[in-house]
Each structure stands twice: as structure tokens, then as C-alpha cells.
XYZ file of C-alpha atoms in Angstrom:
599
model
C 54.287 6.059 -29.690
C 54.873 3.045 -31.959
C 57.345 3.557 -34.819
C 55.902 3.006 -38.278
C 57.729 1.849 -41.411
C 56.883 4.665 -43.823
C 58.040 2.539 -46.768
C 55.483 -0.212 -46.090
C 52.915 -0.449 -48.879
C 50.001 -2.683 -49.841
C 48.996 -5.469 -47.452
C 52.148 -5.038 -45.387
C 51.317 -1.374 -44.944
C 47.710 -2.009 -43.916
C 48.583 -4.719 -41.383
C 51.462 -2.626 -40.094
C 49.329 0.500 -39.676
C 46.768 -1.610 -37.805
C 49.467 -2.723 -35.394
C 49.362 -6.407 -36.331
C 52.882 -6.320 -37.791
C 55.931 -4.797 -36.146
C 58.867 -3.043 -37.806
C 60.952 -6.228 -37.728
C 58.179 -8.191 -39.414
C 57.787 -5.666 -42.232
C 61.488 -5.137 -42.895
C 62.298 -8.843 -42.626
C 59.584 -9.825 -45.117
C 60.522 -7.017 -47.522
C 64.178 -8.027 -47.484
C 63.471 -11.746 -47.990
C 61.073 -10.975 -50.832
C 63.493 -8.636 -52.568
C 66.442 -11.019 -52.331
C 64.370 -14.075 -53.239
C 62.630 -12.539 -56.215
C 59.023 -12.530 -54.996
C 57.454 -9.257 -53.894
C 53.810 -10.314 -54.343
C 51.730 -8.847 -51.521
C 50.141 -12.128 -50.288
C 53.579 -13.762 -50.140
C 55.143 -10.875 -48.226
C 52.210 -10.829 -45.807
C 52.655 -14.557 -45.100
C 56.408 -14.097 -44.538
C 55.815 -11.129 -42.211
C 53.202 -13.039 -40.220
C 55.591 -15.999 -39.972
C 58.312 -13.732 -38.560
C 55.713 -12.298 -36.153
C 54.740 -15.804 -35.034
C 58.356 -16.695 -34.193
C 58.780 -13.382 -32.392
C 55.778 -14.309 -30.242
C 57.171 -17.755 -29.374
C 55.711 -20.008 -32.078
C 57.867 -22.179 -34.308
C 55.733 -21.695 -37.418
C 52.558 -20.097 -38.739
C 49.282 -21.933 -39.321
C 47.916 -20.287 -42.466
C 44.412 -21.644 -41.888
C 44.025 -20.256 -38.358
C 46.135 -17.080 -38.268
C 43.185 -14.783 -39.008
C 41.080 -16.269 -36.214
C 44.045 -16.313 -33.826
C 44.889 -12.633 -34.325
C 41.205 -11.646 -34.123
C 40.718 -13.629 -30.899
C 43.844 -12.025 -29.506
C 42.294 -8.600 -29.948
C 38.757 -9.453 -28.918
C 40.151 -11.131 -25.809
C 41.365 -7.760 -24.650
C 44.707 -7.259 -26.407
C 43.466 -4.202 -28.277
C 45.383 -3.146 -31.365
C 45.068 0.562 -31.918
C 45.726 2.869 -34.814
C 48.279 5.272 -33.315
C 47.168 8.149 -35.522
C 43.531 8.111 -34.397
C 43.552 5.935 -31.246
C 40.616 4.081 -32.828
C 40.404 0.375 -32.165
C 40.776 -1.744 -35.309
C 39.328 -5.233 -35.611
C 41.874 -7.403 -37.479
C 39.031 -9.506 -38.851
C 38.141 -6.520 -41.048
C 41.600 -6.360 -42.634
C 41.985 -7.715 -46.208
C 43.063 -11.248 -45.312
C 43.758 -13.537 -48.294
C 41.451 -16.538 -48.608
C 43.251 -19.601 -47.199
C 43.150 -21.936 -50.227
C 44.072 -19.156 -52.661
C 46.849 -18.105 -50.302
C 48.177 -21.644 -50.231
C 48.186 -21.837 -54.054
C 50.108 -18.571 -54.328
C 52.633 -19.681 -51.731
C 53.241 -23.031 -53.436
C 54.203 -21.142 -56.594
C 56.565 -18.748 -54.821
C 60.333 -19.124 -55.350
C 60.750 -18.261 -51.650
C 59.116 -21.471 -50.439
C 60.144 -25.128 -50.506
C 57.776 -28.055 -50.030
C 57.937 -30.715 -47.344
C 60.272 -33.084 -49.208
C 62.627 -30.505 -50.736
C 66.308 -30.610 -49.666
C 67.173 -28.681 -46.509
C 68.248 -25.068 -46.931
C 67.047 -24.944 -50.531
C 64.742 -21.947 -49.834
C 64.365 -19.417 -46.999
C 60.878 -20.705 -46.100
C 59.039 -24.001 -46.178
C 55.330 -24.772 -46.521
C 54.196 -28.020 -44.924
C 50.491 -27.426 -45.254
C 49.045 -25.771 -43.297
C 52.268 -24.729 -41.552
C 54.651 -22.086 -42.870
C 58.201 -22.144 -41.462
C 61.284 -20.039 -41.600
C 63.686 -22.703 -42.845
C 65.916 -22.737 -39.762
C 62.986 -23.789 -37.549
C 61.936 -26.526 -39.978
C 65.517 -27.819 -39.807
C 65.404 -27.771 -35.997
C 62.152 -29.749 -35.952
C 63.631 -32.207 -38.465
C 66.693 -32.698 -36.263
C 64.506 -33.384 -33.211
C 62.426 -35.972 -35.070
C 65.396 -37.684 -36.740
C 67.573 -37.785 -33.637
C 64.784 -39.233 -31.493
C 64.108 -41.819 -34.199
C 67.810 -42.680 -34.356
C 67.899 -43.150 -30.591
C 64.778 -45.338 -30.699
C 66.327 -47.630 -33.314
C 69.301 -48.426 -31.100
C 69.329 -51.962 -29.676
C 68.117 -51.801 -26.055
C 70.807 -52.347 -23.464
C 70.904 -55.767 -21.833
C 69.835 -55.574 -18.197
C 69.607 -58.281 -15.550
C 65.910 -57.878 -14.719
C 66.112 -59.677 -11.384
C 68.995 -57.438 -10.292
C 67.107 -54.378 -11.535
C 63.953 -55.281 -9.628
C 65.963 -55.917 -6.479
C 67.555 -52.479 -6.713
C 64.196 -50.831 -7.356
C 62.713 -52.560 -4.301
C 65.530 -51.091 -2.210
C 65.306 -47.586 -3.628
C 61.522 -47.211 -3.834
C 60.121 -49.141 -0.879
C 57.415 -46.546 -0.142
C 54.153 -47.601 -1.905
C 53.523 -43.937 -2.736
C 56.658 -43.989 -4.915
C 55.231 -46.423 -7.473
C 55.443 -43.931 -10.335
C 58.994 -43.010 -9.343
C 59.835 -46.695 -9.513
C 58.277 -46.861 -12.988
C 60.463 -43.939 -14.063
C 63.630 -45.628 -12.806
C 62.716 -48.861 -14.557
C 62.044 -46.990 -17.804
C 65.459 -45.304 -17.648
C 67.185 -48.637 -17.045
C 65.502 -50.225 -20.073
C 65.345 -47.328 -22.563
C 67.787 -44.697 -23.711
C 65.392 -41.712 -23.929
C 63.019 -41.012 -21.042
C 60.929 -37.966 -20.146
C 60.116 -37.647 -16.431
C 57.323 -35.115 -16.058
C 55.492 -33.822 -13.028
C 54.695 -30.710 -11.086
C 56.769 -29.185 -8.277
C 56.974 -31.461 -5.261
C 56.388 -34.700 -7.150
C 59.943 -35.891 -6.555
C 61.532 -35.501 -9.990
C 65.063 -34.789 -8.777
C 64.747 -37.360 -5.994
C 63.841 -39.895 -8.657
C 66.800 -38.856 -10.810
C 69.281 -39.323 -7.971
C 67.981 -42.838 -7.314
C 67.879 -43.580 -11.051
C 71.554 -42.638 -11.373
C 72.418 -44.853 -8.393
C 70.495 -47.685 -10.015
C 72.268 -47.244 -13.367
C 75.653 -47.169 -11.654
C 74.874 -50.358 -9.732
C 73.995 -52.071 -13.016
C 77.155 -50.853 -14.763
C 80.542 -52.597 -14.320
C 82.358 -49.306 -15.000
C 82.045 -45.818 -13.477
C 79.468 -43.857 -15.421
C 80.269 -40.530 -17.024
C 77.306 -38.350 -16.031
C 76.338 -34.845 -17.147
C 73.896 -32.676 -15.175
C 72.511 -29.700 -17.086
C 69.636 -27.213 -17.268
C 68.745 -24.176 -19.391
C 69.845 -21.723 -16.677
C 72.840 -21.752 -14.365
C 70.606 -21.421 -11.322
C 68.544 -24.457 -12.333
C 71.691 -26.478 -13.115
C 73.190 -25.654 -9.729
C 69.926 -26.552 -7.982
C 69.778 -29.902 -9.834
C 73.303 -30.746 -8.675
C 72.515 -29.804 -5.061
C 69.287 -31.837 -5.053
C 70.939 -34.933 -6.495
C 73.838 -34.683 -4.045
C 71.468 -34.300 -1.095
C 69.463 -37.395 -2.051
C 72.636 -39.373 -2.759
C 73.636 -38.975 0.905
C 70.411 -40.711 1.948
C 70.701 -43.785 -0.299
C 70.429 -47.288 1.230
C 73.595 -49.113 2.254
C 75.341 -50.736 -0.668
C 73.857 -48.333 -3.234
C 75.991 -45.331 -4.061
C 76.496 -42.738 -6.738
C 79.835 -42.052 -8.389
C 81.398 -38.630 -8.041
C 78.970 -36.234 -9.698
C 80.120 -33.366 -11.911
C 79.009 -29.791 -11.375
C 75.692 -28.847 -12.904
C 76.169 -26.698 -16.006
C 73.976 -24.810 -18.427
C 73.035 -26.586 -21.646
C 75.000 -23.891 -23.484
C 78.137 -24.718 -21.512
C 77.588 -28.472 -21.828
C 77.524 -28.097 -25.613
C 80.554 -25.807 -25.645
C 78.990 -22.529 -26.694
C 81.393 -20.372 -28.692
C 79.417 -17.226 -27.981
C 76.235 -15.626 -29.351
C 75.685 -16.609 -32.970
C 78.911 -18.611 -33.210
C 77.574 -22.111 -32.631
C 78.789 -24.929 -30.388
C 81.861 -27.124 -30.268
C 79.815 -30.253 -29.532
C 77.654 -31.773 -32.243
C 77.381 -34.693 -34.651
C 81.100 -34.642 -35.442
C 82.190 -34.228 -31.815
C 79.442 -35.668 -29.584
C 79.232 -35.465 -25.823
C 81.422 -38.099 -24.119
C 78.875 -38.962 -21.432
C 77.112 -42.238 -20.707
C 74.166 -40.463 -19.074
C 72.911 -36.941 -19.797
C 70.356 -35.450 -17.384
C 68.606 -32.191 -18.335
C 66.285 -30.500 -15.841
C 63.663 -27.750 -16.388
C 63.216 -28.795 -20.020
C 60.042 -26.690 -20.245
C 62.410 -23.695 -20.413
C 64.412 -25.189 -23.296
C 63.713 -23.628 -26.706
C 63.410 -25.758 -29.852
C 66.798 -24.699 -31.328
C 68.602 -25.716 -28.130
C 66.786 -29.042 -27.979
C 67.884 -29.717 -31.558
C 71.518 -28.900 -30.681
C 71.333 -31.091 -27.552
C 69.940 -34.120 -29.378
C 72.418 -33.768 -32.228
C 75.313 -33.744 -29.744
C 74.075 -36.680 -27.612
C 75.148 -40.081 -28.878
C 72.274 -42.540 -29.469
C 74.039 -45.131 -27.279
C 73.919 -42.873 -24.210
C 70.995 -42.507 -21.813
C 69.132 -39.203 -22.058
C 66.857 -38.194 -19.167
C 64.663 -35.123 -19.741
C 62.954 -33.684 -16.651
C 60.309 -30.997 -16.489
C 56.744 -29.862 -16.106
C 55.002 -29.340 -19.470
C 52.334 -27.199 -17.793
C 54.735 -24.473 -16.656
C 55.691 -21.353 -18.570
C 57.598 -22.141 -21.748
C 60.901 -20.860 -23.058
C 61.323 -17.148 -23.706
C 62.491 -18.182 -27.192
C 60.583 -20.027 -29.921
C 58.962 -23.337 -29.152
C 57.337 -25.331 -26.362
C 59.288 -28.477 -27.060
C 58.630 -30.388 -23.817
C 54.867 -29.888 -24.077
C 55.048 -30.840 -27.775
C 56.907 -34.080 -27.065
C 54.489 -34.999 -24.281
C 51.580 -34.341 -26.666
C 53.245 -36.475 -29.361
C 53.479 -39.373 -26.908
C 50.106 -39.020 -25.163
C 47.885 -38.049 -28.086
C 49.677 -39.401 -31.145
C 51.200 -42.573 -29.708
C 54.805 -41.714 -30.541
C 57.264 -44.143 -28.940
C 60.423 -42.189 -29.712
C 60.732 -41.509 -25.990
C 59.335 -43.124 -22.880
C 57.139 -40.836 -20.767
C 56.521 -41.275 -17.051
C 54.434 -38.686 -15.206
C 54.894 -38.346 -11.451
C 51.621 -37.431 -9.756
C 51.986 -37.870 -5.982
C 52.881 -34.531 -4.397
C 55.346 -34.836 -1.518
C 55.624 -31.088 -0.868
C 52.156 -29.586 -0.574
C 48.529 -30.674 -0.526
C 45.176 -29.243 0.423
C 43.791 -26.157 -1.280
C 47.075 -25.200 -2.979
C 47.280 -28.537 -4.743
C 43.556 -28.469 -5.574
C 43.856 -24.975 -7.039
C 46.933 -25.887 -9.073
C 45.241 -28.961 -10.517
C 42.050 -27.058 -11.386
C 44.098 -24.393 -13.184
C 46.107 -27.073 -14.958
C 42.894 -28.724 -16.220
C 41.516 -25.369 -17.347
C 38.505 -25.655 -15.012
C 37.896 -21.959 -14.319
C 34.687 -22.524 -12.332
C 36.312 -24.951 -9.874
C 39.490 -22.881 -9.653
C 37.545 -19.720 -8.776
C 35.462 -21.623 -6.222
C 38.606 -22.918 -4.492
C 40.203 -19.490 -4.647
C 37.250 -17.728 -2.986
C 36.169 -20.435 -0.518
C 38.108 -18.956 2.394
C 40.782 -21.646 2.696
C 43.554 -20.512 5.069
C 46.282 -21.460 2.577
C 44.631 -19.927 -0.527
C 43.349 -16.361 -0.375
C 42.046 -13.889 -2.925
C 41.832 -10.093 -2.720
C 39.510 -8.553 -5.307
C 41.444 -5.387 -6.014
C 42.090 -3.529 -9.268
C 43.436 -0.280 -7.836
C 46.829 1.107 -8.796
C 48.334 1.005 -5.322
C 50.549 3.643 -3.788
C 51.214 1.615 -0.621
C 50.760 -1.890 0.745
C 48.302 -0.852 3.431
C 45.248 -1.397 1.232
C 46.045 -5.042 0.446
C 44.752 -7.419 3.084
C 47.588 -9.086 4.965
C 50.345 -8.165 2.487
C 52.064 -5.587 4.700
C 52.144 -8.106 7.545
C 53.601 -10.884 5.354
C 56.262 -8.548 3.980
C 57.165 -7.265 7.457
C 57.334 -10.742 8.970
C 59.850 -11.947 6.386
C 61.837 -8.677 6.329
C 62.273 -8.501 10.106
C 63.489 -12.108 10.243
C 65.959 -11.425 7.399
C 67.169 -8.240 9.110
C 67.806 -9.947 12.464
C 69.756 -12.770 10.841
C 71.743 -10.367 8.664
C 72.726 -8.182 11.632
C 73.847 -11.337 13.473
C 75.965 -12.383 10.478
C 73.938 -15.568 9.964
C 73.885 -15.921 6.171
C 72.123 -19.291 6.272
C 69.191 -17.989 8.317
C 69.004 -14.764 6.276
C 68.662 -16.683 3.011
C 66.114 -19.077 4.496
C 63.993 -16.215 5.827
C 64.239 -14.459 2.455
C 62.254 -17.317 0.924
C 59.458 -17.094 3.491
C 57.526 -14.749 1.205
C 57.825 -13.423 -2.337
C 55.744 -11.004 -4.411
C 55.382 -12.235 -7.997
C 54.234 -10.192 -11.002
C 53.556 -11.011 -14.644
C 55.068 -7.765 -15.949
C 58.331 -5.978 -15.271
C 56.982 -2.438 -15.693
C 53.710 -0.587 -15.186
C 51.390 -0.414 -12.184
C 51.127 -4.226 -11.993
C 54.831 -4.849 -12.592
C 57.924 -5.767 -10.617
C 59.373 -2.247 -10.560
C 56.252 -0.668 -9.040
C 55.481 -3.404 -6.515
C 59.138 -3.803 -5.610
C 59.228 -0.111 -4.745
C 56.108 -0.448 -2.587
C 57.633 -3.366 -0.699
C 60.942 -1.547 -0.222
C 59.202 1.580 1.090
C 57.233 -0.504 3.582
C 60.325 -2.360 4.776
C 62.300 0.883 5.117
C 59.452 2.318 7.213
C 59.759 -0.477 9.782
C 63.507 -1.189 9.470
C 65.169 2.096 8.415
C 68.557 1.607 6.692
C 71.396 2.189 9.151
C 73.503 4.092 6.613
C 73.439 5.501 3.078
C 75.479 2.634 1.654
C 74.131 1.096 -1.584
C 74.354 -2.205 0.328
C 72.726 -1.713 3.740
C 72.642 -4.757 6.009
C 69.538 -6.844 5.399
C 69.060 -5.715 1.789
C 68.007 -8.646 -0.483
C 69.724 -8.834 -3.876
C 69.077 -10.583 -7.184
C 71.948 -11.376 -9.554
C 71.043 -10.485 -13.145
C 73.841 -12.184 -15.082
C 75.918 -15.340 -14.924
C 79.216 -15.020 -13.051
C 80.607 -18.497 -13.621
C 84.032 -17.444 -12.334
C 82.416 -16.999 -8.909
C 80.123 -19.988 -9.233
C 77.086 -17.692 -9.394
C 74.309 -17.528 -11.949
C 71.604 -15.239 -13.251
C 68.681 -15.487 -10.833
C 70.723 -16.304 -7.723
C 69.558 -14.439 -4.634
C 71.504 -13.052 -1.720
C 71.304 -10.934 1.426
C 73.730 -8.274 2.641
C 75.009 -9.444 6.062
C 77.354 -8.114 8.702
C 80.592 -10.101 8.875
C 82.656 -8.734 11.722
C 83.645 -5.219 10.693
C 82.912 -5.955 7.036
C 79.827 -6.062 4.844
C 79.351 -9.203 2.780
C 76.639 -10.735 0.601
C 75.514 -14.256 1.498
C 74.623 -16.032 -1.746
C 74.027 -19.508 -3.103
C 72.914 -22.580 -1.197
C 71.304 -21.499 2.113
C 72.827 -24.582 3.760
C 76.319 -23.502 2.734
C 76.233 -19.857 1.587
C 79.180 -18.036 0.096
C 80.187 -14.690 1.602
C 81.296 -12.252 -1.092
C 82.143 -8.591 -1.251
C 79.154 -6.755 -2.723
C 81.524 -4.869 -4.994
C 82.348 -8.079 -6.841
C 78.718 -8.311 -7.942
C 78.565 -5.814 -10.758
C 75.047 -6.613 -11.971
C 72.575 -6.979 -9.121
C 69.245 -5.408 -8.286
C 67.237 -5.118 -5.112
C 64.973 -8.124 -4.658
C 61.554 -7.165 -3.378
C 59.443 -8.605 -6.185
C 60.181 -10.740 -9.232
C 58.510 -11.931 -12.412
C 56.775 -15.287 -12.462
C 59.107 -16.300 -15.290
C 62.179 -15.518 -13.184
C 60.720 -17.524 -10.272
C 60.602 -20.798 -12.203
C 62.383 -23.517 -10.279
C 62.235 -21.617 -6.976
C 60.097 -22.339 -3.922
C 58.786 -19.970 -1.234
C 56.709 -20.524 1.884
C 54.149 -17.915 0.829
C 53.553 -16.320 -2.561
C 51.618 -13.151 -3.358
C 50.705 -12.970 -7.044
C 49.742 -9.590 -8.491
C 47.422 -10.400 -11.380
C 47.699 -8.032 -14.338
C 44.505 -6.503 -15.773
C 42.266 -8.489 -18.088
C 43.751 -6.912 -21.235
C 47.294 -8.077 -20.404
C 48.855 -10.250 -23.129
C 50.703 -12.198 -20.408
C 47.611 -13.640 -18.735
C 47.748 -17.366 -19.325
C 47.017 -20.687 -17.675
C 50.752 -21.450 -17.539
C 51.473 -18.153 -15.746
C 48.918 -18.932 -13.029
C 50.000 -22.549 -12.636
C 53.682 -21.610 -12.394
C 53.020 -18.906 -9.788
C 50.719 -21.066 -7.648
C 53.146 -23.983 -7.592
C 55.983 -21.779 -6.285
C 54.283 -21.826 -2.854
C 54.790 -24.390 -0.114
C 52.164 -23.220 2.381
C 50.275 -20.123 1.206
C 49.033 -18.513 -2.029
C 47.591 -14.982 -2.070
C 46.207 -13.514 -5.291
C 45.475 -9.827 -5.849
C 43.389 -8.743 -8.821
C 40.165 -9.051 -10.769
C 38.195 -12.353 -10.796
C 37.530 -11.839 -14.514
C 41.279 -11.637 -15.148
C 41.758 -14.848 -13.148
C 39.067 -16.669 -15.142
C 40.516 -15.407 -18.414
C 43.960 -16.692 -17.415
C 42.611 -20.146 -16.559
C 40.783 -20.262 -19.904
C 43.802 -19.099 -21.926
C 46.426 -21.796 -22.487
C 49.649 -20.722 -24.155
C 49.179 -20.823 -27.918
C 52.485 -21.688 -29.561
C 52.134 -23.159 -33.022
C 54.506 -26.029 -33.710
C 54.821 -29.120 -35.839
C 56.903 -31.132 -33.372
C 53.917 -33.211 -32.264
C 52.784 -33.846 -35.858
C 54.045 -36.198 -38.513
C 55.502 -38.915 -36.313
């Protein structure tokens, strides 16, 4: 049962009792109002809704649309219930303040500063129609000012004939025209966004771009490779190194550093303690490459830009159509929107479109979902393509036997993993582990990772019974759930327990060169039989089975579907309700932000 703040009164109390506001929203607004000297009900409601918006991933609150947004949220299936009566409450019937009157009241509040007021003068800021907690307004301001500062730098002088000669060498394939454009943009500008879906060659492009920049530079370049997660940073480094070994004669990369998290690149001092790198002590690199920027929250983007000198080259890589950061903001999508729709030139944008990894129905389905074309997406999904399959099933399963083909896919991958693990072949075990993966939107519940992971484990154990009662039986797949930088491992890394002579070891890391570690060194791991779509970002599997949540799930979104579908190389299998699928396609992530405005 939901906890209620018994002290909540007035508008806060009504919205809290209806389930619109959480405990943190109510207590946060009450505290800010009390300390700031404004306890008027409309003001406190606006503050509480602003806190709620940030908690749900937005950067700010749009006063003019919040009523409609909350009402749509409920009518779309995310029912808000009165815990005392279990009666559904329509938020549109709550006593919402009228927008213009609300704005007037807020302008007069001592809690709020206007657009042009000095930074940190008040706890909140109203930039009509957007209401910010001040820290997020400051972060947006930093992003805008730092990008403007970088744009105002004098462009570097480049020998165009030499540049074009290098590009002809590196991108001879006519299908790589957009990759060539990206490399040229990086050579001529100091801030470039390279966007594109999985398989469009983003990291391949980056490796060739770095080789091109080094060839144009008389001195060895100081390069940083980073990403929001350790797993993504490590994968970026491996991809760049692999491509660098295939460069044409006479074109070479300097020694590349290890990929690091953005937190580590900036010198994180620990949670809430800030970073050692910033305006006063900027990063010493000539080129900074950041991958998976769609996962980067607004506050981290602000810290990154503040710490990157305007003279250096900044390359931001990502797919703006994937799931966004778990924290506030959708900064990559916002910057792409600012460039495409508002004509901002504070960064160059090059979108890679040719897919080198998959085509056919998977690519068609992904593109239809990306466009929000539910009719075409459903037609592709149900047309009987061998590489895209749909099982209309809304049952709460107790086994895998009722799901067409799933038991066979699970068994095929598990048996191959088991044989390789028993033979002590860590490389083959890790490769077979990625032949198939079950993905879920939720962690818990009948459509979540815990439930479906248990079903998969029970099925595997029925065909390959564990040979002993060890917590680490041979063939067991594992998922690391925290960073272990001292071992070169990161949250999200996967492994397989393998036989190594008379010992048991876990093969982890790069399948081409796995590390063999004692399982007892890995203090935070879980069995890997299913994973969330969010956790799968950046990974690739031969076949993917996506368990769609029910239509009233708050996690159903276009970005969730697109991310899950594009994890697959050769096969996508969806389980669920067609209405839930259509709703997901028609529901883009709604994160309010001002990053794309006011350029």
C-alpha cells in the first residue's frame, strides 16, 4: 500500500491523496516553501509537480501542459487509484489552477526567479512556460554557453587537399558517403554529433576519424575515449582498436588510452562530492570521444562540456531514438532537435543511415517504430517474416512451453554454452551466450526479468541438470551488477562459469580474449537468463525475445521497442498484446526540457 503524508493539506493533500504526487514531492515542496517564505497552495503545488517531473526524467515542468499530460497518462492506462477506496480518480477533475492565473501567482513568489535573474538567486526559476528547479536551469545554461563558446573558436586550419586524399583512402566504399561526411565534419569543426542506429558504423567511423586527425596533426594527439557506463566505454575502446588494425597502409592511430566512464574521465570525487575536472582544471586532451550519449543525463553533459576546452575536438556519438538516461534529461535528442528543427549551428550533426549489420524485416520494423507508424509496424510484425515473429499472448506463464519457439531458442543457446563451458572454451561459451536473450521492460512482476529469468532457468535445468550444488555450476551465465575497475570489469559485463582443469572459473569480458577469474572474486553477480531492455543498451544478440508488458505499463514507449528490436542481428520475437505494441509505437518518451529552445 502506498504511504501517505498525513500532514499534507490543501492542494498538496488532494493531489497526494489522488496519487499524482509522491511523498518526496510533497515533503520537498513543503520544505522549500517554508524556508523560502511562500506557503501559498498554488505555489507549493507547482513546486511539487516540478519535483515530480524531475523524478520522472524531465528537466522542468511545462505549466501550460501539465494538466493534460497527467490526464493523458492516466487515460492511457496508467491508472491512479485512491488507496482507501480503490476507486479510479481522473486527474482532470482535480482542482487545477488556471494557467495564466497560476503564472501570475508564480511570478510574484519569492521562491522563483525570472529568466534574466542571476544564477542561484532563488531555488526555482520560471522561464514561461517552463518551471525549473534552479540546478537544472544552471545545467541547461552551461550546455548552451559552452556550446556557444566552442562555436566561437576560430576553426582549425586544415590542408583540404590532404584531407580529401585521406578521406578517399579511408572511405573508398560508395556506401560510406555519410561516414566520410562525418569524418570531414570532425576535421573542420570542433563539436560534432555522429548519430545513427545500431549497425550504421558509428564506432568504425570514429576509428577512421581519429586516424585522419592524427595524420593531419604534426604531433601525437592526446585522445580520451569515454561513455556513460564502464561496459560501453570498454566496448568503444575494443571497437576502435579492432578497426585501427584494418586501416590502409600509411594511416595509423597513435596508442589509444583505455576507455573510461565519463565520471572517471572527469575525476569523480564520489557521490555528491563533485569532480576534479572543470573550468579551472580542464581535460588535457586534444580529442574527446563520448559514445552512447543517449544515456548521458543533462547534469553530466553540463559537467563534460564545462571541463572540455573549446580548442579541443569533441565527438559525441549516439542514437537519439534509443532509451534515454535513467536520470533527468534527454540531452542527445534535445541537441539533435535543436539542430534539425531550430537551425542551431552550435554543433555539426551527421546522421549515418546505411545499416551494415542487419536488413530485411528487422530493419523495416525498426524504422517503422522509429517513425511512429504503428500501422506499418504491426503489418511487418504479423506478416510472417522468418526474422520477425509475433506471439499474441497475454497469459501469466508458468513455463516456456506455451510460447511458440521460445523453449527451442533457449535450449539451443544453453546447450551450446554448456558444451563450450565443459570443454573450458571461454571464447565459445561467451559467443554462444549472445545467440539469444530474453528482454523485459520491467524487473519484477509477471512480465519482468525475475519471473522470466526463473522460467528460462527452470527450462535449462530440465535439459541440462546442474552437475553439483555449487552456487556456480559449469555453464551458468552471470551478469555483473557493479563496477569492479580493479579487475577491469564493469556493471553489465556478462560471463559464463567454465571448467578450467580441476578448477572452476568465470570467463568474462571480450569474447575474443576473455579473462578467467575465480567466481569468488565477483561479489555482486546475478544469474543471467533475462535482462531489462535498458540494461541491454549497447549489446547485440543473434536473436532477441521481447516480453511486452501489458497495455497499462508506464514503461511502454516507442524508445523501448526501438531499443529492443535493434539489439537483434538476425531474429526478433515479440510476445504480448497487439494493442500494447501499438500503444508503445504511438507513445514517444515525453521528457520536458528547454535545451532545444532559446538558441
